[in-house]
């Protein structure tokens, strides 16, 4: 047995409550909501350093390259990246990580953490984790409870067996899990002083969690074991078996085992914490000024109070005048305006847009790929103009199109371009034409990002008009 703690970062979710910045195609954990790093990067960095092993990440197929790129951005790499065929809530996801870890060391400690939380004092949180380690090594299942500072109805709560005193990070028995309360119940629990917020963060030995599933959710254990045993390697990723996964219950780890287990402990955490569950939480965490105003990007507040103004595009000015208790978030393709106390209703906007078939409900104008990203600048009936950004050393697939031709103009860096049997370098201010049906590829052979403008012309311009011949990312 080693003394290392193995983080398991949960990295799924649909991102509806922080729309329009967070969307299904690029949920909130990958965005820079607070600070210069994404929430996922901050989470990985927080659970690293002395005493911590490289993380295991559980994510969706669409996010696998984003995970790799963002970890590389903080100069780290995952010990394993498990790909869920589809979301099945936290119980199967966490158990899959425990089974993979147990195959190497059954008694290894696993720290489960969502990757979209904000914990401003990482050193203090790591101290709480180390304080919980002896309890977890003894075989108990440890959860972390956050010291509450308001009567929050959006979280589940944890009931302690005794008064936590100064909320020092000392393990104690957990009496009960409490569902999300109404306002009156939340106020009573806050005043009583023996309840904590349930952060969904856990520490346990891999074999202890597996034993808990054996006792309380054996059908889930059997299904996840099957999914792990039949998993396939895909580059550096592990794809859990889709047939076995499809038969699993959609259930949280709290419902599956935690509320039934009798070996539970809780460690209080008195430091700052937020799950950024809505724009009101972002407003709170960003530190409103003396008037209660938070502005981000090209946003200006005039005679406003208790208001969040956020512009996500440097060329888009957002101005609020005389606003009180409001949220306004502007993006190039969508704008949200709502009273701050209706922040939890933002998901209704997503549902309404989805019902109308509007792409803004789930997708961003910028489409992220393993080699970089692209965005549409202008779309017409028989043409489209894109900006394409390719990372150093990256390459698009060798491909052809049935319905469109393309013009490429390099505006930054150098492109290595293949057109049928010809390969050449195209530098800044140079262009190249790709005839319809030509087998082609672009690569960035340089050390800086390569940017080009692509002009497509043809009868059909959809992303599915593509025939791949070779792809370094094993896409089909």
Tab-separated table of C-alpha atoms in Angstrom:
chain	number	residue	atom	x	y	z
A	1	UNK	CA	0.000	0.000	0.000
A	2	UNK	CA	1.274	3.463	-0.882
A	3	UNK	CA	0.494	6.659	0.968
A	4	UNK	CA	-0.475	8.513	-2.211
A	5	UNK	CA	-3.999	9.804	-2.645
A	6	UNK	CA	-5.446	9.182	-6.113
A	7	UNK	CA	-7.809	11.940	-7.283
A	8	UNK	CA	-10.819	10.925	-9.369
A	9	UNK	CA	-12.101	13.948	-11.291
A	10	UNK	CA	-15.703	13.763	-12.481
A	11	UNK	CA	-15.888	15.659	-15.721
A	12	UNK	CA	-19.331	15.296	-17.316
A	13	UNK	CA	-22.475	17.402	-17.138
A	14	UNK	CA	-24.578	19.409	-19.558
A	15	UNK	CA	-23.939	22.895	-18.210
A	16	UNK	CA	-27.469	24.307	-18.415
A	17	UNK	CA	-27.462	26.556	-15.336
A	18	UNK	CA	-24.630	28.773	-16.602
A	19	UNK	CA	-25.951	29.180	-20.133
A	20	UNK	CA	-25.020	30.855	-22.475
A	21	UNK	CA	-21.337	30.523	-21.479
A	22	UNK	CA	-21.691	26.881	-20.475
A	23	UNK	CA	-23.387	24.565	-22.978
A	24	UNK	CA	-23.697	20.868	-23.642
A	25	UNK	CA	-20.903	21.016	-26.222
A	26	UNK	CA	-18.550	22.800	-23.780
A	27	UNK	CA	-19.813	22.681	-20.168
A	28	UNK	CA	-18.751	24.935	-17.344
A	29	UNK	CA	-15.796	22.912	-16.045
A	30	UNK	CA	-13.824	23.790	-19.199
A	31	UNK	CA	-14.594	27.518	-19.113
A	32	UNK	CA	-12.666	30.299	-17.390
A	33	UNK	CA	-15.465	31.422	-15.120
A	34	UNK	CA	-13.203	32.508	-12.272
A	35	UNK	CA	-9.543	33.403	-12.822
A	36	UNK	CA	-7.151	32.527	-15.637
A	37	UNK	CA	-7.659	28.752	-15.594
A	38	UNK	CA	-10.683	26.628	-16.310
A	39	UNK	CA	-12.490	25.096	-13.337
A	40	UNK	CA	-11.226	21.686	-14.458
A	41	UNK	CA	-7.621	22.893	-14.562
A	42	UNK	CA	-7.969	24.513	-11.136
A	43	UNK	CA	-9.414	21.276	-9.737
A	44	UNK	CA	-6.585	19.179	-11.178
A	45	UNK	CA	-3.976	21.611	-9.852
A	46	UNK	CA	-5.625	21.701	-6.417
A	47	UNK	CA	-5.394	17.912	-6.120
A	48	UNK	CA	-1.762	17.632	-7.149
A	49	UNK	CA	1.656	17.953	-5.607
A	50	UNK	CA	3.224	16.056	-2.693
A	51	UNK	CA	1.015	13.211	-1.495
A	52	UNK	CA	-1.120	13.046	-4.657
A	53	UNK	CA	-0.884	10.702	-7.622
A	54	UNK	CA	-1.792	11.675	-11.173
A	55	UNK	CA	-5.576	11.959	-11.508
A	56	UNK	CA	-8.040	9.517	-12.997
A	57	UNK	CA	-10.596	11.397	-15.104
A	58	UNK	CA	-14.089	10.170	-15.957
A	59	UNK	CA	-15.585	12.082	-18.860
A	60	UNK	CA	-17.636	11.837	-22.068
A	61	UNK	CA	-16.270	10.960	-25.482
A	62	UNK	CA	-16.827	14.481	-26.811
A	63	UNK	CA	-14.615	15.932	-24.076
A	64	UNK	CA	-11.691	13.512	-24.158
A	65	UNK	CA	-9.338	15.719	-26.157
A	66	UNK	CA	-10.376	18.833	-24.235
A	67	UNK	CA	-9.384	17.022	-21.022
A	68	UNK	CA	-6.005	16.081	-22.489
A	69	UNK	CA	-5.336	19.581	-23.812
A	70	UNK	CA	-6.324	21.344	-20.609
A	71	UNK	CA	-4.223	19.025	-18.450
A	72	UNK	CA	-1.272	19.645	-20.762
A	73	UNK	CA	-1.897	23.362	-20.268
A	74	UNK	CA	-1.019	22.944	-16.582
A	75	UNK	CA	1.814	20.544	-17.399
A	76	UNK	CA	0.222	17.364	-16.142
A	77	UNK	CA	-1.396	14.223	-17.544
A	78	UNK	CA	-4.046	11.798	-16.368
A	79	UNK	CA	-3.120	8.387	-15.006
A	80	UNK	CA	-6.217	7.171	-16.865
A	81	UNK	CA	-9.071	8.794	-18.746
A	82	UNK	CA	-12.248	6.715	-18.637
A	83	UNK	CA	-14.844	7.439	-21.320
A	84	UNK	CA	-18.475	6.973	-20.308
A	85	UNK	CA	-20.611	5.828	-23.259
A	86	UNK	CA	-23.411	7.960	-21.803
A	87	UNK	CA	-24.122	9.757	-18.549
A	88	UNK	CA	-25.333	7.486	-15.744
A	89	UNK	CA	-24.881	9.871	-12.786
A	90	UNK	CA	-22.140	9.588	-10.196
A	91	UNK	CA	-22.497	6.034	-8.847
A	92	UNK	CA	-21.341	4.143	-11.980
A	93	UNK	CA	-18.733	6.793	-12.805
A	94	UNK	CA	-17.099	6.676	-9.377
A	95	UNK	CA	-17.274	2.894	-9.167
A	96	UNK	CA	-15.557	2.531	-12.560
A	97	UNK	CA	-12.629	4.579	-11.244
A	98	UNK	CA	-12.474	2.492	-8.062
A	99	UNK	CA	-12.369	-0.748	-10.051
A	100	UNK	CA	-9.577	0.526	-12.304
A	101	UNK	CA	-7.589	1.711	-9.287
A	102	UNK	CA	-8.232	-1.484	-7.320
A	103	UNK	CA	-6.757	-3.552	-10.147
A	104	UNK	CA	-3.409	-1.909	-9.322
A	105	UNK	CA	-3.806	-1.507	-5.547
A	106	UNK	CA	-7.043	-2.517	-3.772
A	107	UNK	CA	-6.200	-0.459	-0.682
A	108	UNK	CA	-5.294	2.716	-2.574
A	109	UNK	CA	-7.033	5.873	-1.366
A	110	UNK	CA	-9.276	7.544	-3.925
A	111	UNK	CA	-10.405	11.161	-3.572
A	112	UNK	CA	-13.561	11.820	-5.584
A	113	UNK	CA	-14.153	15.425	-6.614
A	114	UNK	CA	-16.353	17.167	-9.163
A	115	UNK	CA	-14.216	19.190	-11.562
A	116	UNK	CA	-16.425	22.300	-11.590
A	117	UNK	CA	-16.118	23.545	-8.009
A	118	UNK	CA	-14.343	26.651	-6.756
A	119	UNK	CA	-12.140	26.327	-3.650
A	120	UNK	CA	-10.098	29.524	-3.321
A	121	UNK	CA	-7.659	28.144	-0.721
A	122	UNK	CA	-6.277	24.912	-2.200
A	123	UNK	CA	-3.622	24.490	0.489
A	124	UNK	CA	-6.248	24.559	3.216
A	125	UNK	CA	-8.372	22.035	1.355
A	126	UNK	CA	-5.403	19.701	0.882
A	127	UNK	CA	-4.818	19.893	4.637
A	128	UNK	CA	-8.417	18.756	5.209
A	129	UNK	CA	-7.891	15.852	2.818
A	130	UNK	CA	-4.726	14.761	4.613
A	131	UNK	CA	-6.572	15.051	7.931
A	132	UNK	CA	-9.228	12.682	6.587
A	133	UNK	CA	-6.733	10.133	5.244
A	134	UNK	CA	-6.259	8.041	8.436
A	135	UNK	CA	-10.025	7.598	8.761
A	136	UNK	CA	-10.285	6.487	5.129
A	137	UNK	CA	-7.307	4.130	5.459
A	138	UNK	CA	-9.108	2.412	8.315
A	139	UNK	CA	-11.820	1.402	5.839
A	140	UNK	CA	-14.434	4.077	6.483
A	141	UNK	CA	-16.117	6.071	3.728
A	142	UNK	CA	-15.369	9.750	4.302
A	143	UNK	CA	-17.337	12.667	2.902
A	144	UNK	CA	-16.471	16.347	3.227
A	145	UNK	CA	-19.062	18.810	4.485
A	146	UNK	CA	-18.848	22.545	3.888
A	147	UNK	CA	-19.488	24.962	6.728
A	148	UNK	CA	-22.680	26.773	5.630
A	149	UNK	CA	-22.909	30.552	5.611
A	150	UNK	CA	-26.520	30.898	4.427
A	151	UNK	CA	-29.775	28.953	4.347
A	152	UNK	CA	-29.068	27.402	0.948
A	153	UNK	CA	-31.902	25.383	-0.640
A	154	UNK	CA	-29.935	24.337	-3.717
A	155	UNK	CA	-27.654	21.872	-1.895
A	156	UNK	CA	-28.150	18.660	-0.003
A	157	UNK	CA	-27.027	18.855	3.642
A	158	UNK	CA	-25.223	16.527	6.058
A	159	UNK	CA	-26.380	16.037	9.645
A	160	UNK	CA	-23.603	15.593	12.195
A	161	UNK	CA	-23.768	13.447	15.310
A	162	UNK	CA	-22.432	16.241	17.503
A	163	UNK	CA	-21.660	19.937	17.499
A	164	UNK	CA	-18.690	20.567	15.137
A	165	UNK	CA	-17.344	23.346	17.386
A	166	UNK	CA	-14.958	25.461	15.328
A	167	UNK	CA	-15.479	23.247	12.243
A	168	UNK	CA	-11.904	21.975	12.410
A	169	UNK	CA	-11.140	19.231	9.832
A	170	UNK	CA	-11.577	16.358	12.278
A	171	UNK	CA	-13.443	13.230	11.196
A	172	UNK	CA	-16.640	12.387	13.062
A	173	UNK	CA	-19.545	10.004	12.449
A	174	UNK	CA	-22.143	11.127	9.913
A	175	UNK	CA	-25.677	10.884	11.250
A	176	UNK	CA	-27.704	11.397	8.054
A	177	UNK	CA	-27.943	12.807	4.567
A	178	UNK	CA	-30.590	15.522	4.154
A	179	UNK	CA	-32.289	16.195	0.815
A	180	UNK	CA	-32.364	19.732	-0.601
A	181	UNK	CA	-34.534	21.527	1.968
A	182	UNK	CA	-37.164	24.220	1.747
A	183	UNK	CA	-36.208	27.695	2.952
A	184	UNK	CA	-37.589	27.253	6.483
A	185	UNK	CA	-35.829	23.925	7.010
A	186	UNK	CA	-32.569	25.327	5.651
A	187	UNK	CA	-32.771	28.251	8.066
A	188	UNK	CA	-33.396	25.895	10.994
A	189	UNK	CA	-30.397	23.747	10.046
A	190	UNK	CA	-28.192	26.810	9.629
A	191	UNK	CA	-29.126	28.134	13.067
A	192	UNK	CA	-28.797	24.707	14.700
A	193	UNK	CA	-25.123	24.462	13.824
A	194	UNK	CA	-25.013	20.678	13.344
A	195	UNK	CA	-25.436	20.553	9.586
A	196	UNK	CA	-23.005	21.005	6.708
A	197	UNK	CA	-23.480	21.387	2.970
A	198	UNK	CA	-22.972	18.183	1.013
A	199	UNK	CA	-20.192	18.971	-1.474
A	200	UNK	CA	-20.155	15.573	-3.181
A	201	UNK	CA	-16.463	15.100	-2.322
A	202	UNK	CA	-15.406	11.717	-0.909
A	203	UNK	CA	-12.290	9.883	0.258
A	204	UNK	CA	-12.123	6.109	0.657
A	205	UNK	CA	-10.097	3.023	-0.097
A	206	UNK	CA	-10.976	1.541	-3.460
A	207	UNK	CA	-11.777	-1.836	-1.917
A	208	UNK	CA	-13.970	-0.222	0.762
A	209	UNK	CA	-16.155	1.430	-1.849
A	210	UNK	CA	-16.370	-1.771	-3.888
A	211	UNK	CA	-17.441	-3.628	-0.732
A	212	UNK	CA	-20.142	-1.003	-0.124
A	213	UNK	CA	-21.519	-1.581	-3.621
A	214	UNK	CA	-21.367	-5.337	-3.061
A	215	UNK	CA	-23.519	-4.881	0.039
A	216	UNK	CA	-25.964	-2.224	-1.123
A	217	UNK	CA	-25.980	-2.096	-4.940
A	218	UNK	CA	-24.725	-5.448	-6.278
A	219	UNK	CA	-26.442	-5.071	-9.652
A	220	UNK	CA	-24.568	-1.807	-10.310
A	221	UNK	CA	-21.306	-3.452	-9.261
A	222	UNK	CA	-21.881	-6.326	-11.657
A	223	UNK	CA	-22.689	-4.007	-14.554
A	224	UNK	CA	-19.760	-1.666	-13.979
A	225	UNK	CA	-17.383	-4.604	-13.545
A	226	UNK	CA	-18.559	-5.883	-16.909
A	227	UNK	CA	-18.112	-2.430	-18.506
A	228	UNK	CA	-14.554	-2.159	-17.167
A	229	UNK	CA	-13.612	-5.737	-18.064
A	230	UNK	CA	-14.813	-5.252	-21.659
A	231	UNK	CA	-13.387	-1.753	-22.045
A	232	UNK	CA	-11.404	-0.889	-25.175
A	233	UNK	CA	-8.278	1.209	-25.532
A	234	UNK	CA	-8.538	4.213	-27.846
A	235	UNK	CA	-5.212	6.052	-28.057
A	236	UNK	CA	-4.564	7.040	-24.426
A	237	UNK	CA	-8.224	6.663	-23.419
A	238	UNK	CA	-10.217	3.764	-21.994
A	239	UNK	CA	-13.694	3.402	-23.464
A	240	UNK	CA	-16.032	1.630	-21.062
A	241	UNK	CA	-18.160	-0.995	-22.796
A	242	UNK	CA	-21.360	0.641	-24.122
A	243	UNK	CA	-23.552	-2.476	-23.948
A	244	UNK	CA	-22.764	-3.139	-20.297
A	245	UNK	CA	-23.040	0.576	-19.488
A	246	UNK	CA	-26.466	0.926	-21.128
A	247	UNK	CA	-28.010	-1.458	-18.597
A	248	UNK	CA	-26.892	0.536	-15.541
A	249	UNK	CA	-29.203	2.586	-13.356
A	250	UNK	CA	-28.936	6.376	-13.581
A	251	UNK	CA	-28.238	6.975	-9.905
A	252	UNK	CA	-26.055	9.093	-7.648
A	253	UNK	CA	-23.538	7.564	-5.287
A	254	UNK	CA	-25.475	9.042	-2.346
A	255	UNK	CA	-28.622	7.089	-3.242
A	256	UNK	CA	-26.781	3.958	-4.364
A	257	UNK	CA	-24.577	3.341	-1.323
A	258	UNK	CA	-23.762	6.319	0.887
A	259	UNK	CA	-27.185	6.693	2.489
A	260	UNK	CA	-27.229	2.954	3.234
A	261	UNK	CA	-23.673	2.429	4.480
A	262	UNK	CA	-22.906	2.270	8.205
A	263	UNK	CA	-19.208	3.124	8.026
A	264	UNK	CA	-19.554	6.807	7.143
A	265	UNK	CA	-17.518	9.683	8.502
A	266	UNK	CA	-17.603	13.364	7.680
A	267	UNK	CA	-14.793	15.904	7.794
A	268	UNK	CA	-15.935	19.539	8.132
A	269	UNK	CA	-14.343	22.103	5.862
A	270	UNK	CA	-14.622	25.699	7.026
A	271	UNK	CA	-12.935	27.328	4.022
A	272	UNK	CA	-14.651	29.005	1.088
A	273	UNK	CA	-16.304	26.736	-1.462
A	274	UNK	CA	-18.840	26.999	-4.286
A	275	UNK	CA	-20.200	24.655	-6.924
A	276	UNK	CA	-21.035	27.681	-9.105
A	277	UNK	CA	-24.538	26.334	-9.505
A	278	UNK	CA	-25.866	29.467	-11.181
A	279	UNK	CA	-25.005	33.011	-12.220
A	280	UNK	CA	-25.929	34.261	-8.747
A	281	UNK	CA	-23.114	32.060	-7.392
A	282	UNK	CA	-20.693	33.464	-9.979
A	283	UNK	CA	-21.690	36.989	-8.899
A	284	UNK	CA	-21.045	36.044	-5.281
A	285	UNK	CA	-17.672	34.357	-5.928
A	286	UNK	CA	-16.299	37.125	-8.142
A	287	UNK	CA	-16.485	39.615	-5.285
A	288	UNK	CA	-18.975	42.400	-5.963
A	289	UNK	CA	-17.741	45.967	-5.459
A	290	UNK	CA	-19.145	48.431	-2.911
A	291	UNK	CA	-22.308	48.719	-5.015
A	292	UNK	CA	-22.682	44.976	-5.385
A	293	UNK	CA	-21.609	45.107	-9.045
A	294	UNK	CA	-19.449	42.622	-10.943
A	295	UNK	CA	-18.306	43.382	-14.494
A	296	UNK	CA	-16.289	41.063	-16.726
A	297	UNK	CA	-14.810	41.674	-20.158
A	298	UNK	CA	-16.132	44.605	-22.181
A	299	UNK	CA	-18.917	45.350	-19.696
A	300	UNK	CA	-19.742	48.731	-18.167
A	301	UNK	CA	-22.120	49.420	-15.281
A	302	UNK	CA	-23.707	52.866	-14.833
A	303	UNK	CA	-25.708	53.476	-11.660
A	304	UNK	CA	-26.218	49.736	-11.089
A	305	UNK	CA	-26.548	47.773	-7.852
A	306	UNK	CA	-26.182	44.070	-6.991
A	307	UNK	CA	-25.779	43.219	-10.663
A	308	UNK	CA	-23.591	40.946	-12.805
A	309	UNK	CA	-22.596	42.187	-16.275
A	310	UNK	CA	-20.418	39.844	-18.325
A	311	UNK	CA	-19.292	40.182	-21.947
A	312	UNK	CA	-17.554	37.136	-23.429
A	313	UNK	CA	-16.268	38.776	-26.616
A	314	UNK	CA	-13.704	41.574	-26.670
A	315	UNK	CA	-15.493	43.281	-29.548
A	316	UNK	CA	-18.895	43.221	-27.867
A	317	UNK	CA	-19.623	46.095	-25.468
A	318	UNK	CA	-22.260	45.397	-22.817
A	319	UNK	CA	-23.638	48.408	-20.914
A	320	UNK	CA	-26.096	48.323	-18.026
A	321	UNK	CA	-27.823	51.512	-16.809
A	322	UNK	CA	-29.816	51.691	-13.599
A	323	UNK	CA	-30.020	47.939	-13.108
A	324	UNK	CA	-30.878	46.424	-9.738
A	325	UNK	CA	-30.408	42.744	-8.863
A	326	UNK	CA	-29.882	41.711	-12.475
A	327	UNK	CA	-27.766	39.293	-14.500
A	328	UNK	CA	-26.706	40.048	-18.078
A	329	UNK	CA	-24.361	37.723	-19.971
A	330	UNK	CA	-23.537	38.538	-23.593
A	331	UNK	CA	-21.971	36.196	-26.139
A	332	UNK	CA	-21.681	36.627	-29.912
A	333	UNK	CA	-24.643	34.320	-30.578
A	334	UNK	CA	-26.776	34.641	-27.431
A	335	UNK	CA	-27.583	37.086	-24.619
A	336	UNK	CA	-29.096	36.265	-21.230
A	337	UNK	CA	-30.906	38.896	-19.149
A	338	UNK	CA	-32.638	37.858	-15.914
A	339	UNK	CA	-33.312	38.966	-12.341
A	340	UNK	CA	-30.619	37.590	-10.064
A	341	UNK	CA	-33.171	35.721	-7.967
A	342	UNK	CA	-34.267	33.802	-11.086
A	343	UNK	CA	-30.773	32.435	-11.745
A	344	UNK	CA	-31.914	28.843	-11.217
A	345	UNK	CA	-34.469	29.260	-14.013
A	346	UNK	CA	-31.797	29.679	-16.689
A	347	UNK	CA	-32.211	26.009	-17.533
A	348	UNK	CA	-35.737	26.894	-18.690
A	349	UNK	CA	-34.177	29.101	-21.367
A	350	UNK	CA	-32.126	26.153	-22.584
A	351	UNK	CA	-35.233	23.964	-22.750
A	352	UNK	CA	-37.180	26.657	-24.629
A	353	UNK	CA	-34.429	27.159	-27.206
A	354	UNK	CA	-33.998	23.417	-27.617
A	355	UNK	CA	-37.737	23.032	-28.256
A	356	UNK	CA	-37.455	25.658	-31.011
A	357	UNK	CA	-34.526	23.817	-32.580
A	358	UNK	CA	-32.087	26.684	-32.051
A	359	UNK	CA	-28.448	25.538	-31.933
A	360	UNK	CA	-27.598	28.095	-29.228
A	361	UNK	CA	-29.347	25.806	-26.735
A	362	UNK	CA	-26.471	23.315	-26.721
A	363	UNK	CA	-23.616	24.386	-28.970
A	364	UNK	CA	-21.160	27.266	-28.965
A	365	UNK	CA	-20.222	29.169	-32.124
A	366	UNK	CA	-16.666	27.942	-31.531
A	367	UNK	CA	-16.312	24.211	-32.234
A	368	UNK	CA	-13.441	22.564	-30.318
A	369	UNK	CA	-11.550	19.691	-31.930
A	370	UNK	CA	-8.468	17.687	-30.865
A	371	UNK	CA	-6.282	19.759	-33.202
A	372	UNK	CA	-7.661	23.168	-32.143
A	373	UNK	CA	-10.948	24.899	-32.977
A	374	UNK	CA	-12.935	26.651	-35.671
A	375	UNK	CA	-15.802	29.115	-35.785
A	376	UNK	CA	-18.136	30.269	-38.539
A	377	UNK	CA	-17.811	33.964	-39.346
A	378	UNK	CA	-20.318	34.268	-42.201
A	379	UNK	CA	-22.834	31.748	-43.572
A	380	UNK	CA	-24.701	32.146	-46.865
A	381	UNK	CA	-26.870	29.895	-49.045
A	382	UNK	CA	-23.885	28.456	-50.964
A	383	UNK	CA	-20.865	29.695	-49.017
A	384	UNK	CA	-19.390	29.794	-45.524
A	385	UNK	CA	-16.402	31.631	-44.075
A	386	UNK	CA	-14.569	30.090	-41.089
A	387	UNK	CA	-11.642	30.945	-38.874
A	388	UNK	CA	-9.577	27.829	-38.153
A	389	UNK	CA	-7.044	27.681	-35.305
A	390	UNK	CA	-4.540	24.778	-35.323
A	391	UNK	CA	-2.241	24.040	-32.383
A	392	UNK	CA	1.527	23.607	-32.910
A	393	UNK	CA	2.300	20.112	-34.185
A	394	UNK	CA	-1.372	19.287	-34.743
A	395	UNK	CA	-2.927	17.979	-37.952
A	396	UNK	CA	-6.418	17.650	-39.348
A	397	UNK	CA	-7.465	14.344	-40.885
A	398	UNK	CA	-6.674	13.427	-44.485
A	399	UNK	CA	-10.098	13.942	-46.035
A	400	UNK	CA	-12.241	14.886	-48.998
A	401	UNK	CA	-15.667	16.459	-49.578
A	402	UNK	CA	-18.422	15.505	-51.990
A	403	UNK	CA	-20.234	18.853	-52.143
A	404	UNK	CA	-17.818	21.705	-51.528
A	405	UNK	CA	-14.542	23.292	-52.573
A	406	UNK	CA	-12.392	25.382	-50.220
A	407	UNK	CA	-10.021	28.347	-50.301
A	408	UNK	CA	-7.491	28.622	-47.445
A	409	UNK	CA	-5.778	31.911	-46.564
A	410	UNK	CA	-3.093	31.699	-43.871
A	411	UNK	CA	-3.151	34.746	-41.597
A	412	UNK	CA	-0.839	33.513	-38.817
A	413	UNK	CA	1.942	30.943	-38.784
A	414	UNK	CA	2.677	28.382	-41.478
A	415	UNK	CA	0.477	25.598	-42.823
A	416	UNK	CA	1.709	22.347	-44.311
A	417	UNK	CA	-0.900	21.541	-46.943
A	418	UNK	CA	-1.532	18.258	-48.739
A	419	UNK	CA	-3.664	18.284	-51.922
A	420	UNK	CA	-3.804	14.872	-53.573
A	421	UNK	CA	-0.123	14.064	-54.341
A	422	UNK	CA	1.241	17.557	-53.682
A	423	UNK	CA	2.590	18.715	-50.302
A	424	UNK	CA	3.703	22.314	-49.768
A	425	UNK	CA	4.134	25.014	-47.125
A	426	UNK	CA	1.760	27.975	-47.151
A	427	UNK	CA	2.924	30.978	-45.115
A	428	UNK	CA	1.225	34.140	-43.875
A	429	UNK	CA	-0.608	36.109	-46.586
A	430	UNK	CA	-0.502	33.138	-48.962
A	431	UNK	CA	-3.527	31.110	-50.074
A	432	UNK	CA	-4.348	27.760	-51.657
A	433	UNK	CA	-7.396	26.292	-53.432
A	434	UNK	CA	-8.838	22.837	-52.611
A	435	UNK	CA	-11.007	21.566	-55.505
A	436	UNK	CA	-14.172	19.605	-54.808
A	437	UNK	CA	-13.295	15.936	-54.250
A	438	UNK	CA	-9.571	16.530	-53.716
A	439	UNK	CA	-7.938	14.510	-50.930
A	440	UNK	CA	-6.412	17.091	-48.613
A	441	UNK	CA	-5.054	17.861	-45.173
A	442	UNK	CA	-3.683	20.830	-43.250
A	443	UNK	CA	-1.012	20.593	-40.557
A	444	UNK	CA	0.798	23.044	-38.323
A	445	UNK	CA	4.497	22.123	-38.480
A	446	UNK	CA	5.580	25.167	-36.483
A	447	UNK	CA	6.002	26.144	-32.838
A	448	UNK	CA	3.248	28.806	-32.769
A	449	UNK	CA	-0.487	28.593	-33.366
A	450	UNK	CA	-1.526	28.589	-37.008
A	451	UNK	CA	-4.645	30.513	-38.044
A	452	UNK	CA	-6.271	30.508	-41.439
A	453	UNK	CA	-9.462	31.772	-43.016
A	454	UNK	CA	-11.395	29.120	-44.911
A	455	UNK	CA	-13.946	30.030	-47.585
A	456	UNK	CA	-16.225	27.137	-48.499
A	457	UNK	CA	-18.390	27.122	-51.631
A	458	UNK	CA	-20.783	24.426	-52.754
A	459	UNK	CA	-24.264	22.963	-52.646
A	460	UNK	CA	-23.950	21.518	-49.119
A	461	UNK	CA	-21.710	22.843	-46.334
A	462	UNK	CA	-22.539	20.566	-43.382
A	463	UNK	CA	-19.826	19.143	-41.133
A	464	UNK	CA	-20.934	15.620	-42.071
A	465	UNK	CA	-19.782	16.073	-45.681
A	466	UNK	CA	-16.439	14.511	-44.937
A	467	UNK	CA	-14.704	11.292	-45.925
A	468	UNK	CA	-11.698	10.528	-43.709
A	469	UNK	CA	-8.777	8.454	-44.987
A	470	UNK	CA	-6.285	8.929	-42.128
A	471	UNK	CA	-6.626	10.534	-38.703
A	472	UNK	CA	-4.031	10.746	-35.953
A	473	UNK	CA	-6.873	11.026	-33.400
A	474	UNK	CA	-8.511	7.730	-34.493
A	475	UNK	CA	-11.799	9.395	-35.439
A	476	UNK	CA	-14.023	7.775	-38.049
